[in-house]
mmCIF file of C-alpha atoms in Angstrom:
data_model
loop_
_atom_site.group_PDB
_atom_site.id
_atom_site.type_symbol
_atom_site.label_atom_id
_atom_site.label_comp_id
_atom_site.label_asym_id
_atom_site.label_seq_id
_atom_site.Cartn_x
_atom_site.Cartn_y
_atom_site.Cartn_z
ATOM 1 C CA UNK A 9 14.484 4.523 8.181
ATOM 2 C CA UNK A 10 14.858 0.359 7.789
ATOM 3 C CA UNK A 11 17.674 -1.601 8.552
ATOM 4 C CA UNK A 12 18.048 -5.103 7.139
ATOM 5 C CA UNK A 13 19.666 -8.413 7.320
ATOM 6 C CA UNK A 14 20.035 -7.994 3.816
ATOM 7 C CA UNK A 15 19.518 -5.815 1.074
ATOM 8 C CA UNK A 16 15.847 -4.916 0.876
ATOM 9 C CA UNK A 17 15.306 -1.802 -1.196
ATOM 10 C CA UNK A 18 13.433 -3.577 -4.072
ATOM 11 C CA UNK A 19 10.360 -4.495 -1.313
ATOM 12 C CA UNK A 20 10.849 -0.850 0.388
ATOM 13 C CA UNK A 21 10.069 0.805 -2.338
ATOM 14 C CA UNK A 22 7.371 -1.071 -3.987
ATOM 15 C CA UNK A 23 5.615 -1.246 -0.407
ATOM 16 C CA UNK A 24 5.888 2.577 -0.619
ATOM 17 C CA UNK A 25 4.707 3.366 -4.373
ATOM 18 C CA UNK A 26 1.319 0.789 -3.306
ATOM 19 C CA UNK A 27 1.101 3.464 0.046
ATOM 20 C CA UNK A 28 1.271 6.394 -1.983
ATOM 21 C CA UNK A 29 4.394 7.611 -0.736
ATOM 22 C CA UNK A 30 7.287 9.170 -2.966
ATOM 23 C CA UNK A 31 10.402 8.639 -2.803
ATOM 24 C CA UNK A 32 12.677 11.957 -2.695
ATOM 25 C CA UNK A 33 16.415 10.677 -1.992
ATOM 26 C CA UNK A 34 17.844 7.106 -0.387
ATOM 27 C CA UNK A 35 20.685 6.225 1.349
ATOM 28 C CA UNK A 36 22.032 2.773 1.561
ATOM 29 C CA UNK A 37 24.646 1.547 3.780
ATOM 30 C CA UNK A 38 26.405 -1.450 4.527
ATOM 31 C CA UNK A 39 27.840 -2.229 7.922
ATOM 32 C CA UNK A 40 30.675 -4.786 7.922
ATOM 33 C CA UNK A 41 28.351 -7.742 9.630
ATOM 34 C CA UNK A 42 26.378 -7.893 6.204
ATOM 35 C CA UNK A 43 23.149 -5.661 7.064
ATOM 36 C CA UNK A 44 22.074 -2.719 5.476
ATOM 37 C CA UNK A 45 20.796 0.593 6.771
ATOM 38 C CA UNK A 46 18.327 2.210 4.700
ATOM 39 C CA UNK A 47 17.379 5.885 4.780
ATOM 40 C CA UNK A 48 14.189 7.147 2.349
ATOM 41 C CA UNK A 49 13.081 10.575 2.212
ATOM 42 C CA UNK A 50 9.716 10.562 1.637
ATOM 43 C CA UNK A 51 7.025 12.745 1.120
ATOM 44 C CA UNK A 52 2.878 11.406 1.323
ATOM 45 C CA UNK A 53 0.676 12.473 -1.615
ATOM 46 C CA UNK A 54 -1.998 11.736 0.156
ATOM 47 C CA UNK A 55 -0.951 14.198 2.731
ATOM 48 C CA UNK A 56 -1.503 12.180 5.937
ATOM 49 C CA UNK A 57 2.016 11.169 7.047
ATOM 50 C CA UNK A 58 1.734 13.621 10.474
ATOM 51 C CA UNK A 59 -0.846 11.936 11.455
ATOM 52 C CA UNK A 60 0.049 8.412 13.899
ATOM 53 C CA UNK A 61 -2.476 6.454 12.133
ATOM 54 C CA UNK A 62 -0.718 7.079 8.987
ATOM 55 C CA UNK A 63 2.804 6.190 10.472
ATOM 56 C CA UNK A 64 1.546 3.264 11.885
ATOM 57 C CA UNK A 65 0.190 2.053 8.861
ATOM 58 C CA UNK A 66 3.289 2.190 6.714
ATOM 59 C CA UNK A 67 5.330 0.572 9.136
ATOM 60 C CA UNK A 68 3.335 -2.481 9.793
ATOM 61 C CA UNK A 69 3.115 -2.937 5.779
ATOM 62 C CA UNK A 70 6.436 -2.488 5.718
ATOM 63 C CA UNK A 71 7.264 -5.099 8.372
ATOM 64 C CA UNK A 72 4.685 -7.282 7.036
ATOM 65 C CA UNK A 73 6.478 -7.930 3.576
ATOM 66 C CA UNK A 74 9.881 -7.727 4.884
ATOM 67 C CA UNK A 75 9.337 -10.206 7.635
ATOM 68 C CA UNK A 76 12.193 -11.326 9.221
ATOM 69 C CA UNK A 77 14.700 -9.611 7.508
ATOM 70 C CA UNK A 78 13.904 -6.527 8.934
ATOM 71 C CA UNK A 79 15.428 -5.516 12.474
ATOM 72 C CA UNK A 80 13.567 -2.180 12.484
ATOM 73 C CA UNK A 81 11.892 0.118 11.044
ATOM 74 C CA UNK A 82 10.827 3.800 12.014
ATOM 75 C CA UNK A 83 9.348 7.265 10.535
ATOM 76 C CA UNK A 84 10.828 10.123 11.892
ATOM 77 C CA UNK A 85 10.467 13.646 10.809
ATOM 78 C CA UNK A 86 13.271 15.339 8.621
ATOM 79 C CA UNK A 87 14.979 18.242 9.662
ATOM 80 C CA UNK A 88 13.621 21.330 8.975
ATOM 81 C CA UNK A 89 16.682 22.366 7.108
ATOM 82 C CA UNK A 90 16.386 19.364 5.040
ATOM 83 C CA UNK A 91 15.159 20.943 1.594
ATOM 84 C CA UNK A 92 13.920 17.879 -0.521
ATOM 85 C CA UNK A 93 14.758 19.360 -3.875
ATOM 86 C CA UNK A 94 18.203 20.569 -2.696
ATOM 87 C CA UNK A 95 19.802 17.675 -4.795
ATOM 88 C CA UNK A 96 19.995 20.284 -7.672
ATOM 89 C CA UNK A 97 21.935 18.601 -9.863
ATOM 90 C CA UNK A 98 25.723 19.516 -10.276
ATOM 91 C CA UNK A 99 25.960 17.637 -13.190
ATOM 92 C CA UNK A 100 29.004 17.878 -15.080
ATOM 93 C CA UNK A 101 29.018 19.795 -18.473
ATOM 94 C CA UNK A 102 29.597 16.464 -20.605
ATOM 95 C CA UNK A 103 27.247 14.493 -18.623
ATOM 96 C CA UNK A 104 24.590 16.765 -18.756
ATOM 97 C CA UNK A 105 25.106 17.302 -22.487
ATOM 98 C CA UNK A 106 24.660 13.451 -23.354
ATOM 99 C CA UNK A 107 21.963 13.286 -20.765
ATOM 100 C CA UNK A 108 19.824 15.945 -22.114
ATOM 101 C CA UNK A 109 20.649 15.404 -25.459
ATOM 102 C CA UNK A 110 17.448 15.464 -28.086
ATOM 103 C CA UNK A 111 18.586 12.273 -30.124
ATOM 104 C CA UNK A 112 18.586 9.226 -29.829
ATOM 105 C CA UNK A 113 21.467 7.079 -31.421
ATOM 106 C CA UNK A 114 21.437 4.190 -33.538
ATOM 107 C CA UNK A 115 25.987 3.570 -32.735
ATOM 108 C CA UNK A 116 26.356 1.290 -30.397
ATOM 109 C CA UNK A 117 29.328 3.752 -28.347
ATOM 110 C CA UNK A 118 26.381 5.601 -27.366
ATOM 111 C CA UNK A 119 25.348 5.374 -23.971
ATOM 112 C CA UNK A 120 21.710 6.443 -25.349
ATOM 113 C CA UNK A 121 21.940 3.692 -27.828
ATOM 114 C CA UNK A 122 18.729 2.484 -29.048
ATOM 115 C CA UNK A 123 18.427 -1.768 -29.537
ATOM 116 C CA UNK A 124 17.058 -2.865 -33.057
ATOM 117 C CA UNK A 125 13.238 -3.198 -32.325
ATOM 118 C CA UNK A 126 13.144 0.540 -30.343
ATOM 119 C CA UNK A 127 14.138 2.181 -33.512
ATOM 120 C CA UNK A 128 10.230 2.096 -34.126
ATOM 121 C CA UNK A 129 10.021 4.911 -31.879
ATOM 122 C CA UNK A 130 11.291 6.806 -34.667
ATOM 123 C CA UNK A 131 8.391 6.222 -36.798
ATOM 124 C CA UNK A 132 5.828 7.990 -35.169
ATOM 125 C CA UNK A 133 3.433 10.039 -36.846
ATOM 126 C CA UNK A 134 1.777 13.491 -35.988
ATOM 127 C CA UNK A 135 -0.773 15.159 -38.083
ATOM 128 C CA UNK A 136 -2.609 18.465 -37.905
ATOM 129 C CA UNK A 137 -6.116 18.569 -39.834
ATOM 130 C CA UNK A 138 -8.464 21.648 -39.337
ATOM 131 C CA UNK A 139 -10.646 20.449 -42.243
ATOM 132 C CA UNK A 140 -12.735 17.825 -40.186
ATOM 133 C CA UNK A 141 -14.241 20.489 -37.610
ATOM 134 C CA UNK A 142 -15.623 23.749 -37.878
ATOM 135 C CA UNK A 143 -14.280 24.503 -33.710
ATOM 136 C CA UNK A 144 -12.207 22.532 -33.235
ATOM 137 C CA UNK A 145 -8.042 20.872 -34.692
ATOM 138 C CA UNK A 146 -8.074 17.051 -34.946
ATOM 139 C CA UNK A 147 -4.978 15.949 -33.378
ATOM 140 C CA UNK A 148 -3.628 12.148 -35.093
ATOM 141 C CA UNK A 149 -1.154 10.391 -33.228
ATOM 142 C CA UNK A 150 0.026 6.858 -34.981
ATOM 143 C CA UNK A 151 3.295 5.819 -32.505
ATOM 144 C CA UNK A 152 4.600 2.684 -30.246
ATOM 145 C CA UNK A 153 3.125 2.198 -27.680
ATOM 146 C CA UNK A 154 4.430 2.836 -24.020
ATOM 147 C CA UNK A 155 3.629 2.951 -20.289
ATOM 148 C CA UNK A 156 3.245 6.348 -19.872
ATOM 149 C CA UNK A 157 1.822 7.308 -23.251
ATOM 150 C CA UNK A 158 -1.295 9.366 -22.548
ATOM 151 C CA UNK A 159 0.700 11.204 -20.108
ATOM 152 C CA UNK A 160 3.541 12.144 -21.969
ATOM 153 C CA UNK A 161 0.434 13.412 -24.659
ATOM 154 C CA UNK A 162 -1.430 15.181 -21.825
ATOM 155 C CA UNK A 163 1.472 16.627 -20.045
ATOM 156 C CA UNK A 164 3.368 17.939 -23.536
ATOM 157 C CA UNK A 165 -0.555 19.650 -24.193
ATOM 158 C CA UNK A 166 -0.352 21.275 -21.312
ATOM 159 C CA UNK A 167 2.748 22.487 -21.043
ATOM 160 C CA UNK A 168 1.122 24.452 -24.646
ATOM 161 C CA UNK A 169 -1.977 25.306 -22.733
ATOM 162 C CA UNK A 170 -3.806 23.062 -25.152
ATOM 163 C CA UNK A 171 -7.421 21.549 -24.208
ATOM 164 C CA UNK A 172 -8.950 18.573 -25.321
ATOM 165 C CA UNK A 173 -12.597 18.411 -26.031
ATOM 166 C CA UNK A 174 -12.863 14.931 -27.297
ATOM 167 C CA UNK A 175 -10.863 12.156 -28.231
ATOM 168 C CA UNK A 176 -10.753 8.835 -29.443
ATOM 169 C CA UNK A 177 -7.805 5.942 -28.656
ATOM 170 C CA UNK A 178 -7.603 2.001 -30.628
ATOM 171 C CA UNK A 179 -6.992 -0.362 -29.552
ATOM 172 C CA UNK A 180 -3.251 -1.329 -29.509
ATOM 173 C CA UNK A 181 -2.405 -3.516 -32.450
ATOM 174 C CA UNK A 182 1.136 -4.895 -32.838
ATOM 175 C CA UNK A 183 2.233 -2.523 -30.100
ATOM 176 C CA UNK A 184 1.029 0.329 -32.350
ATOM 177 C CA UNK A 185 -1.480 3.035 -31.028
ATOM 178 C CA UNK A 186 -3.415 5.470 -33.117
ATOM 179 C CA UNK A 187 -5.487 8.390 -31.206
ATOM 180 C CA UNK A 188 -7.637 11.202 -32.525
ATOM 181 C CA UNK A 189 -7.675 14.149 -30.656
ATOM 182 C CA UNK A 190 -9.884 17.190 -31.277
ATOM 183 C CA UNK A 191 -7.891 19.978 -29.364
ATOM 184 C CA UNK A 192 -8.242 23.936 -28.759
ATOM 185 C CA UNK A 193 -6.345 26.602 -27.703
ATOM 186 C CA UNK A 194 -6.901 28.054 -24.274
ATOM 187 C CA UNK A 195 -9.055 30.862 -26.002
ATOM 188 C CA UNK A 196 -11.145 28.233 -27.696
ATOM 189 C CA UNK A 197 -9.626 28.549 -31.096
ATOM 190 C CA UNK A 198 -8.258 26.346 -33.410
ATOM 191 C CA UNK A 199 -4.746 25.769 -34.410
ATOM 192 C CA UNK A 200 -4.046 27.372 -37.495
ATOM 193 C CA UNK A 201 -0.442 29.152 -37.315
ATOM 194 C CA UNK A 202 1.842 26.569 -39.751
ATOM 195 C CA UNK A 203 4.667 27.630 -36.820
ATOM 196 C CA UNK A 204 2.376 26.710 -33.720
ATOM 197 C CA UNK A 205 1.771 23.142 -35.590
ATOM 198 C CA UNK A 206 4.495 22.212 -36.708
ATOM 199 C CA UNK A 207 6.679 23.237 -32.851
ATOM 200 C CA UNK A 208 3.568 21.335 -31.252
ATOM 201 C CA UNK A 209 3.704 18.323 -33.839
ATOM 202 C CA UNK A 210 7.749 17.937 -33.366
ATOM 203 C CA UNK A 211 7.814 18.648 -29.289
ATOM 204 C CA UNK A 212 4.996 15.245 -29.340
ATOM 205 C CA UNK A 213 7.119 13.381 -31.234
ATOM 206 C CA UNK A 214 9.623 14.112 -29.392
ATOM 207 C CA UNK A 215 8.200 13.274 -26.388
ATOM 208 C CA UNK A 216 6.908 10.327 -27.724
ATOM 209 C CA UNK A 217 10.603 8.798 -29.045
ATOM 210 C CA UNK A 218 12.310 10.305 -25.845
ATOM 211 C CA UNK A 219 10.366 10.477 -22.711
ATOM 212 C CA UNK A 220 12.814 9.460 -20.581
ATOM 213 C CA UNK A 221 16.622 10.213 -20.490
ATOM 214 C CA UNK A 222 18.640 6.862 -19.833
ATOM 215 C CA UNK A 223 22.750 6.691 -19.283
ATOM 216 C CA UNK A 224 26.193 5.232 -17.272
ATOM 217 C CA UNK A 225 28.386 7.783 -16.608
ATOM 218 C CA UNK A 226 31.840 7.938 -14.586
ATOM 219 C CA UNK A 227 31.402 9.458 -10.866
ATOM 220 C CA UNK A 228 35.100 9.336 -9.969
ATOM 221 C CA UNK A 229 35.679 6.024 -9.627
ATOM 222 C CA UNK A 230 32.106 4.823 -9.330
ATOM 223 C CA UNK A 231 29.620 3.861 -11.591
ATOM 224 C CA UNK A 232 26.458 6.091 -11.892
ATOM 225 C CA UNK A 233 23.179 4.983 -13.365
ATOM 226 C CA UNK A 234 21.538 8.549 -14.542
ATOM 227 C CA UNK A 235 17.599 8.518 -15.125
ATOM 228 C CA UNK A 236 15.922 11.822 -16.146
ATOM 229 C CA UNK A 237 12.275 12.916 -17.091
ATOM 230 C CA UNK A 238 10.815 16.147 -17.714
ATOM 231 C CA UNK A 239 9.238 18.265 -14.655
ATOM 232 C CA UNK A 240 5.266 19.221 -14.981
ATOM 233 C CA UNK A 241 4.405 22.589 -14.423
ATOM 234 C CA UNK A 242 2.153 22.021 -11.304
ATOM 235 C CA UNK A 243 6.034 21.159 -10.254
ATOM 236 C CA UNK A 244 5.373 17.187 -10.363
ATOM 237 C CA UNK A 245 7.596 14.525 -11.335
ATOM 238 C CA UNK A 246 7.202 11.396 -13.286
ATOM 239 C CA UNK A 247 5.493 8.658 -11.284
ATOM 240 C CA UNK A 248 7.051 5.647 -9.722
ATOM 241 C CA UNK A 249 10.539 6.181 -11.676
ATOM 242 C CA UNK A 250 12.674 4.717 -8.805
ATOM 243 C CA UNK A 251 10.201 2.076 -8.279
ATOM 244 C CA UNK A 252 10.855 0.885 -11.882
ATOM 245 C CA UNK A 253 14.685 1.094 -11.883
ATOM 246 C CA UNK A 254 15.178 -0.367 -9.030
ATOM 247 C CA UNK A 255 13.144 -3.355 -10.600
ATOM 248 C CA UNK A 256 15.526 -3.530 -13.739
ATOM 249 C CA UNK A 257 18.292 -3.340 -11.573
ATOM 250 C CA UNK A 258 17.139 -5.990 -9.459
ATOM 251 C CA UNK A 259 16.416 -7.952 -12.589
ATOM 252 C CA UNK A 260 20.103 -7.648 -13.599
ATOM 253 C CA UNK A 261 21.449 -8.653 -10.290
ATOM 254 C CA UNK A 262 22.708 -4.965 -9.571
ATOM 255 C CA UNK A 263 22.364 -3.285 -6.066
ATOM 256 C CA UNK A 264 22.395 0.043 -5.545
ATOM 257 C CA UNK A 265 25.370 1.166 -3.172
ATOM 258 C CA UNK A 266 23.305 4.974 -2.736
ATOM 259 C CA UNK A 267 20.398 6.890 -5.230
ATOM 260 C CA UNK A 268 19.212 10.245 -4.510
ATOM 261 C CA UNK A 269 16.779 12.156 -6.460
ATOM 262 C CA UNK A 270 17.532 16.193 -7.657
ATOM 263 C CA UNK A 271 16.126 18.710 -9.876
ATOM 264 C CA UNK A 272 18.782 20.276 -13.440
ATOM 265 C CA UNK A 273 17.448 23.199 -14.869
ATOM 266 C CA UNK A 274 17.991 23.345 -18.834
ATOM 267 C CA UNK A 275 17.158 26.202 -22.075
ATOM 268 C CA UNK A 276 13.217 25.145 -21.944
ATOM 269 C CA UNK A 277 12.595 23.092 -19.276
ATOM 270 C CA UNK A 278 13.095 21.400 -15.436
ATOM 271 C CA UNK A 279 14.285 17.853 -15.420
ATOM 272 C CA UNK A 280 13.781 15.667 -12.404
ATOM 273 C CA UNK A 281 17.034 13.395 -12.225
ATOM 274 C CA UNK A 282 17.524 10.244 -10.770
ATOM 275 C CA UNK A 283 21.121 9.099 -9.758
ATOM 276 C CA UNK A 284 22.252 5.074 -8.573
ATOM 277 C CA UNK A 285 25.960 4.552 -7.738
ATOM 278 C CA UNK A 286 25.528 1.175 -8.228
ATOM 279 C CA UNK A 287 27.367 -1.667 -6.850
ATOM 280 C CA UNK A 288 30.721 -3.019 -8.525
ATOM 281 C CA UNK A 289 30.390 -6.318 -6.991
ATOM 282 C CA UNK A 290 27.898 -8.011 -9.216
ATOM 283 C CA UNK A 291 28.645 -10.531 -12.152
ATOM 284 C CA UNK A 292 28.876 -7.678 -14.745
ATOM 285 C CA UNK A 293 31.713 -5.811 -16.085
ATOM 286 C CA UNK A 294 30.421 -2.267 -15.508
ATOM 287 C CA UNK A 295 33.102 -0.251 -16.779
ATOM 288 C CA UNK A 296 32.117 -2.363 -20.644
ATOM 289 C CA UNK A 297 30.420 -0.320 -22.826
ATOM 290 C CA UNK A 298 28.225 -3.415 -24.497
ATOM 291 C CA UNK A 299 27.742 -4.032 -20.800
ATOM 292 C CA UNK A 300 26.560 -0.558 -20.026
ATOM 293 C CA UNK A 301 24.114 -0.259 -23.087
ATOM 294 C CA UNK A 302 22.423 -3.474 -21.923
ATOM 295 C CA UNK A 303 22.051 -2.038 -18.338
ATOM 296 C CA UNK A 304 20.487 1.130 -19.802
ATOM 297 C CA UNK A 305 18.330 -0.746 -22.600
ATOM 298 C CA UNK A 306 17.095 -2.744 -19.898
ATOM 299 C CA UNK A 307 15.979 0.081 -17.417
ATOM 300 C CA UNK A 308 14.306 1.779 -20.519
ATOM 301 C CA UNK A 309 12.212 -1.431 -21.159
ATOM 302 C CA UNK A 310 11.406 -1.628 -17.839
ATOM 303 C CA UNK A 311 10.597 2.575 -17.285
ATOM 304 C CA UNK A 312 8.440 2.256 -21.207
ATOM 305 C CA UNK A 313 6.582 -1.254 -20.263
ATOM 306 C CA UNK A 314 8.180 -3.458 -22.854
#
């Protein structure tokens, strides 16, 4: 718990993501003098956050970059009750259908519309070729390239119990990235059903064009920034997602009135989902749709590393 002079999120939460700490749900609010209260639920990968030594540490970084602006600062435990993933989503049907939808669209009323030069996405390339190896399926990827990339390649192998035995990755030429990837299934043999290739080829392209679900929706009256990404199977999220938004956000001048983080169940999959009310009083016209696509093309530059 921090409260502030002024808003102070941005430095919270990159002081956090450097201490290893993740971010499970925030809430911001403003008194009428001007300062802000902030409450982060966190949770330590490291493991150590019991421990005083730990405790001690993160608040003294934490006071350290927020210097004066910060009136206090304190970790205390959460209740009991407190169930970190009990944000399950209640998305509505409509929101959760453009949220989760597979496509990408090139019409600018879309609130997953893609700008000129990310249409390259949709040129990746994914190849089978058993030929090459007598033990082994070469794997070649030609695609953009991203922040993120070799773990949106490891995670979507593992999630089809893929191994790799050896691989090879260029050097990235005009933001293009080619790797070669000799792969087996988890009973050492190759790849040869046309089905299993051709679901495996599509699901990496896939997750290659649309890692990351992006979109403004309507909460009531509010206006909701909605960030989703696919949920390992060792039950993991995505690393430093609210780190990065709230650094597009800031970018853009936007503050976040609250964010919490939650976990939507689909067909195939888990999806950990990300949700800013953000602030109507900030120079933009948030309720514009060219206004909203620029807000969302601007967090998915930020979230891929362009």
């Amino acid at each position: 718990m921090a409260k502030f002079e002024k808003p102070s999120s941005i430095n919270v939460t990159q002081v956090l993501s450097e201490l290893e700490l993740t971010i499970q749900r925030v809430k911001v609010t403003t008194t009428p003098d001007g300062r802000v209260l902030d409450l982060f639920f966190i949770t330590d990968n490291l493991e150590l956050l019991h421990t005083k030594k730990r405790q001690d540490e993160a608040c003294e970084q934490l006071r350290s970059v927020l210097g004066e602006s910060c009136i206090s600062c304190e970790l205390r435990l959460a209740e009991p009750t407190y169930n970190f993933h009990q944000g399950s989503s209640s998305l509505s049907p409509v929101v959760s259908e453009e949220l989760f939808s597979c496509e990408l669209s090139d019409k600018g009323s879309c609130a997953q519309t893609l700008s000129t030069d990310m249409k390259k996405l949709k040129q990746a390339c994914v190849t089978i070729d058993n030929s090459l190896s007598p033990g082994h399926t070469l794997l070649q990827i030609q695609c953009l390239d991203h922040k993120g990339l070799l773990y949106d390649i490891m995670r979507t192998l593992k999630d089809y119990n893929i191994q790799i035995a050896y691989g090879r990755f260029s050097l990235v030429t005009k933001g293009n990235r080619e790797l070669d990837l000799f792969i087996q299934q988890r009973d050492g043999k190759k790849i040869v059903d046309p089905e299993k290739q051709s679901a495996l080829c599509s699901r990496l392209k896939m997750e290659m064009l649309h890692p990351l679900r992006v979109i403004i929706a309507n909460r009531g009256p509010d206006t909701e920034l909605l960030v989703a990404n696919p949920v390992e199977l060792s039950g993991k999220g995505r690393p430093r997602v609210f780190y990065e938004v709230t650094i597009a956000l800031k970018t853009l001048g936007i503050c976040i009135f609250s964010a919490e983080i939650g976990r939507h169940s689909t067909a195939d999959r888990e999806w950990e989902v990300y949700r800013f009310l953000l602030d109507e009083n900030c120079k933009f016209e948030l309720s514009n749709v060219v206004v909203r696509n620029q807000i969302v093309d601007k967090v998915r530059r930020t979230l891929m590393g362009w």
